[in-house]
């Protein structure tokens, strides 16, 4: 049911949004109940997540079908571009909150807690000397040791940066109409992303081991370390799934040399997680 | 979804009955949904305000226990901000922006539906906390830790409802930006756009920039409570004050999110009834952009008493004072538009003039509080409460009333009852002052906010304020009556509706067709 007014495509009625709302609501209700210690919470959460997945599949299937049947004109394509661009900007601002927390604690809280100008430490923690990394004057979570940034994190930086290159090669191949090379470079990108995730999981395992004892509960260092890398990891996971979907679509013959917004949107997203990682590598691991 | 033929099947095909509203992708349907939702939440939040004013009618504890009183102030604020004022403006944006720029609909219609349909679920989750163990959130809408971490079972529901509201706002904002950037009719250049479109464009950028930060802040609260993180715990090297910084980095742009679209509404109404072009159009655009920019660098003026470094106090004081400049430009331009105009005073104009005068009072009390040493006296007193209710109730809410009276004849094709409209204005304008003006005196005399009891010296002004509050609340029932009456019938409105009205929306029939502009109009 559609109606092309003038030439702009205006879809008529859609059930996917309300299914998405029900899914989100169920999932969050379940999660909140789980956090409050209710036994049924996790089940409800999984049901909500399943509904949400169903919505994502269905909604994207509708849009991909519409796209492949030529429903969208240039102007609709442009709407999608603007939409994706500003969505990524909102994601940047989400990470900004956590980077802000990291910088605020390092630049302001550390000197204050450690005996700086306001002098509150005199009353609370008179003998504590601030240094980074720290789990605070209360030694929250117990002593921990750091991970070597020049081992796995440096390797991961190399992997993600390379994946930025391979997806660009894939884009060039798509523009030249070279399908075989496109799919090969896409597979390379997916493999690089998945390898990154594997290493990241391995590194988390190391951090939680008795040797390092670095956990989410390790004071402010553990909090900022795991929340930043964790949310980044979630985004890489999502990005990798998106890359897989796009690779499959390429294999099915979707996209043309001059019309391939879906591909570009995923490429933008991938570059975004790449850039966030660079920020993480510098501010979380190195400095 | 039925395809039943109507007299104009091509343009009117949609599901029948309730499902029409669930599945709709039409900007007018979704605009109506937003407005009805906002009005409903306005009364839910208003009922809570009545509880607050009833308790404060006399000193001592009368009706509710202090915990519940604190829940009322917290929930009243959250519901009015996220449930009433913001959705009302998004509703206006949905109805008006496509008509004003000559577009068939919003750019991303399905996402538009989702932006709305997340809201009722978020509201359900938030209001549901009233019935939970430990009661509804009672730590204030600002959710400062460590206090908010003591919330009972309601805590995760509070956090997740904020997440849902944020998702809804971000999608709504993206849609508005994309519509304005990509759907304008040929010849509708940026500097020809009506100011309501401009102010919403800038508001949408504010939303996209700060809602995710808010989501991040409440996520840190959640992990501090349930996953052992130490963001706001000094023992772990964190800092509770850091929450206030992150919150107000969101919170200050947020208050402009609730007022910039109001500026757009007023800039549409005053020229119509003064029968003159808006004075200083381009300066209005630049002033709006300046206010938006400044909103990002003034947040700590909400935290002057928290123990900031002296340089911080000074920077945020001067930056805050700067906002008076572009805001002054706006008030000057509105007044200059009226200067030597041939004015008439229909209800929208009355509300618009009421807005200019009363919002300016709120602006001036804001200027008083921007002075750091003086804010030390006012902080967390009823002076603050008076200030932000002047800008939000006699500011934002008045502008929403003005907008509804102004565009309702266009939306429904029927004129509202002018006599009742004027009555609604005069009762609202009088009682809003009876309600909030005495609160200035209470605050200056030292009465703290968010406390259910007070010293007997504050009794007189509180009594007046409460009486004003009850009367203001009752008056709003009149508004509902007027709107329903207009929707159901009334004398027919012309396409132009108002003699002095100018803009693309007035070139459409009243009521406008289901898809606003099926062929884009040419703008010269």
mmCIF file of N, CA and C in Angstrom, chain B residues 16 29 34 36 39 48 96 101 110 211 233 238 249 281 287 292 320 363 380 391 401 413 435 439 444 453 457 503 513:
data_model
loop_
_atom_site.group_PDB
_atom_site.id
_atom_site.type_symbol
_atom_site.label_atom_id
_atom_site.label_comp_id
_atom_site.label_asym_id
_atom_site.label_seq_id
_atom_site.Cartn_x
_atom_site.Cartn_y
_atom_site.Cartn_z
ATOM 1 N N UNK B 16 -9.251 1.630 9.234
ATOM 2 C CA UNK B 16 -10.385 2.258 9.908
ATOM 3 C C UNK B 16 -10.279 2.066 11.420
ATOM 4 N N UNK B 29 -2.002 12.647 11.267
ATOM 5 C CA UNK B 29 -2.464 11.668 12.258
ATOM 6 C C UNK B 29 -1.481 11.610 13.430
ATOM 7 N N UNK B 34 0.357 12.892 19.000
ATOM 8 C CA UNK B 34 1.276 13.581 19.911
ATOM 9 C C UNK B 34 0.517 14.604 20.761
ATOM 10 N N UNK B 36 -2.721 14.832 21.504
ATOM 11 C CA UNK B 36 -3.665 14.234 22.454
ATOM 12 C C UNK B 36 -2.902 13.608 23.622
ATOM 13 N N UNK B 39 -1.710 16.382 25.887
ATOM 14 C CA UNK B 39 -2.791 16.958 26.690
ATOM 15 C C UNK B 39 -3.149 16.020 27.844
ATOM 16 N N UNK B 48 -0.836 15.940 39.767
ATOM 17 C CA UNK B 48 0.232 15.841 40.768
ATOM 18 C C UNK B 48 0.562 17.220 41.337
ATOM 19 N N UNK B 96 2.715 20.882 11.348
ATOM 20 C CA UNK B 96 2.951 22.133 10.639
ATOM 21 C C UNK B 96 4.123 22.120 9.672
ATOM 22 N N UNK B 101 6.582 23.946 4.643
ATOM 23 C CA UNK B 101 7.659 23.922 3.650
ATOM 24 C C UNK B 101 7.182 23.347 2.327
ATOM 25 N N UNK B 110 7.550 6.071 8.505
ATOM 26 C CA UNK B 110 7.429 4.915 9.415
ATOM 27 C C UNK B 110 8.156 5.178 10.721
ATOM 28 N N UNK B 211 20.319 14.368 24.005
ATOM 29 C CA UNK B 211 19.585 13.206 24.525
ATOM 30 C C UNK B 211 20.502 11.991 24.726
ATOM 31 N N UNK B 233 30.938 7.522 42.875
ATOM 32 C CA UNK B 233 31.293 7.090 44.212
ATOM 33 C C UNK B 233 32.739 7.496 44.489
ATOM 34 N N UNK B 238 35.478 8.012 41.846
ATOM 35 C CA UNK B 238 34.496 8.776 41.062
ATOM 36 C C UNK B 238 34.067 10.026 41.801
ATOM 37 N N UNK B 249 24.728 19.160 31.329
ATOM 38 C CA UNK B 249 25.147 19.332 29.939
ATOM 39 C C UNK B 249 23.990 18.965 29.017
ATOM 40 N N UNK B 281 13.657 39.492 10.600
ATOM 41 C CA UNK B 281 13.614 38.042 10.413
ATOM 42 C C UNK B 281 14.991 37.398 10.585
ATOM 43 N N UNK B 287 19.679 34.930 16.255
ATOM 44 C CA UNK B 287 19.508 34.915 17.713
ATOM 45 C C UNK B 287 19.190 33.508 18.193
ATOM 46 N N UNK B 292 21.086 28.651 20.981
ATOM 47 C CA UNK B 292 21.366 27.215 20.958
ATOM 48 C C UNK B 292 22.838 26.955 21.247
ATOM 49 N N UNK B 320 26.372 32.759 31.036
ATOM 50 C CA UNK B 320 24.926 32.760 31.220
ATOM 51 C C UNK B 320 24.335 34.131 30.949
ATOM 52 N N UNK B 363 12.531 35.507 32.215
ATOM 53 C CA UNK B 363 13.880 35.770 31.732
ATOM 54 C C UNK B 363 14.656 36.668 32.674
ATOM 55 N N UNK B 380 17.861 26.441 45.152
ATOM 56 C CA UNK B 380 16.934 25.489 45.789
ATOM 57 C C UNK B 380 15.863 26.157 46.649
ATOM 58 N N UNK B 391 8.832 30.660 32.856
ATOM 59 C CA UNK B 391 9.260 30.392 31.486
ATOM 60 C C UNK B 391 8.603 29.143 30.909
ATOM 61 N N UNK B 401 -0.802 26.824 23.833
ATOM 62 C CA UNK B 401 -2.211 27.260 23.740
ATOM 63 C C UNK B 401 -2.386 28.187 22.542
ATOM 64 N N UNK B 413 -10.990 22.827 10.250
ATOM 65 C CA UNK B 413 -11.930 23.490 9.356
ATOM 66 C C UNK B 413 -13.000 24.267 10.109
ATOM 67 N N UNK B 435 -0.713 32.151 41.008
ATOM 68 C CA UNK B 435 -0.051 30.904 41.384
ATOM 69 C C UNK B 435 1.450 31.105 41.597
ATOM 70 N N UNK B 439 5.445 33.049 44.723
ATOM 71 C CA UNK B 439 6.561 32.130 44.980
ATOM 72 C C UNK B 439 7.908 32.850 44.898
ATOM 73 N N UNK B 444 12.599 34.406 48.015
ATOM 74 C CA UNK B 444 13.494 35.446 48.533
ATOM 75 C C UNK B 444 13.534 35.423 50.052
ATOM 76 N N UNK B 453 6.639 20.681 54.197
ATOM 77 C CA UNK B 453 6.235 21.499 55.334
ATOM 78 C C UNK B 453 7.044 22.789 55.296
ATOM 79 N N UNK B 457 5.781 31.520 58.861
ATOM 80 C CA UNK B 457 5.853 32.842 58.241
ATOM 81 C C UNK B 457 5.548 32.803 56.750
ATOM 82 N N UNK B 503 1.827 32.414 4.699
ATOM 83 C CA UNK B 503 2.592 31.167 4.747
ATOM 84 C C UNK B 503 1.892 30.087 3.960
ATOM 85 N N UNK B 513 -5.946 18.568 2.971
ATOM 86 C CA UNK B 513 -6.041 17.188 2.502
ATOM 87 C C UNK B 513 -5.094 16.279 3.275
#
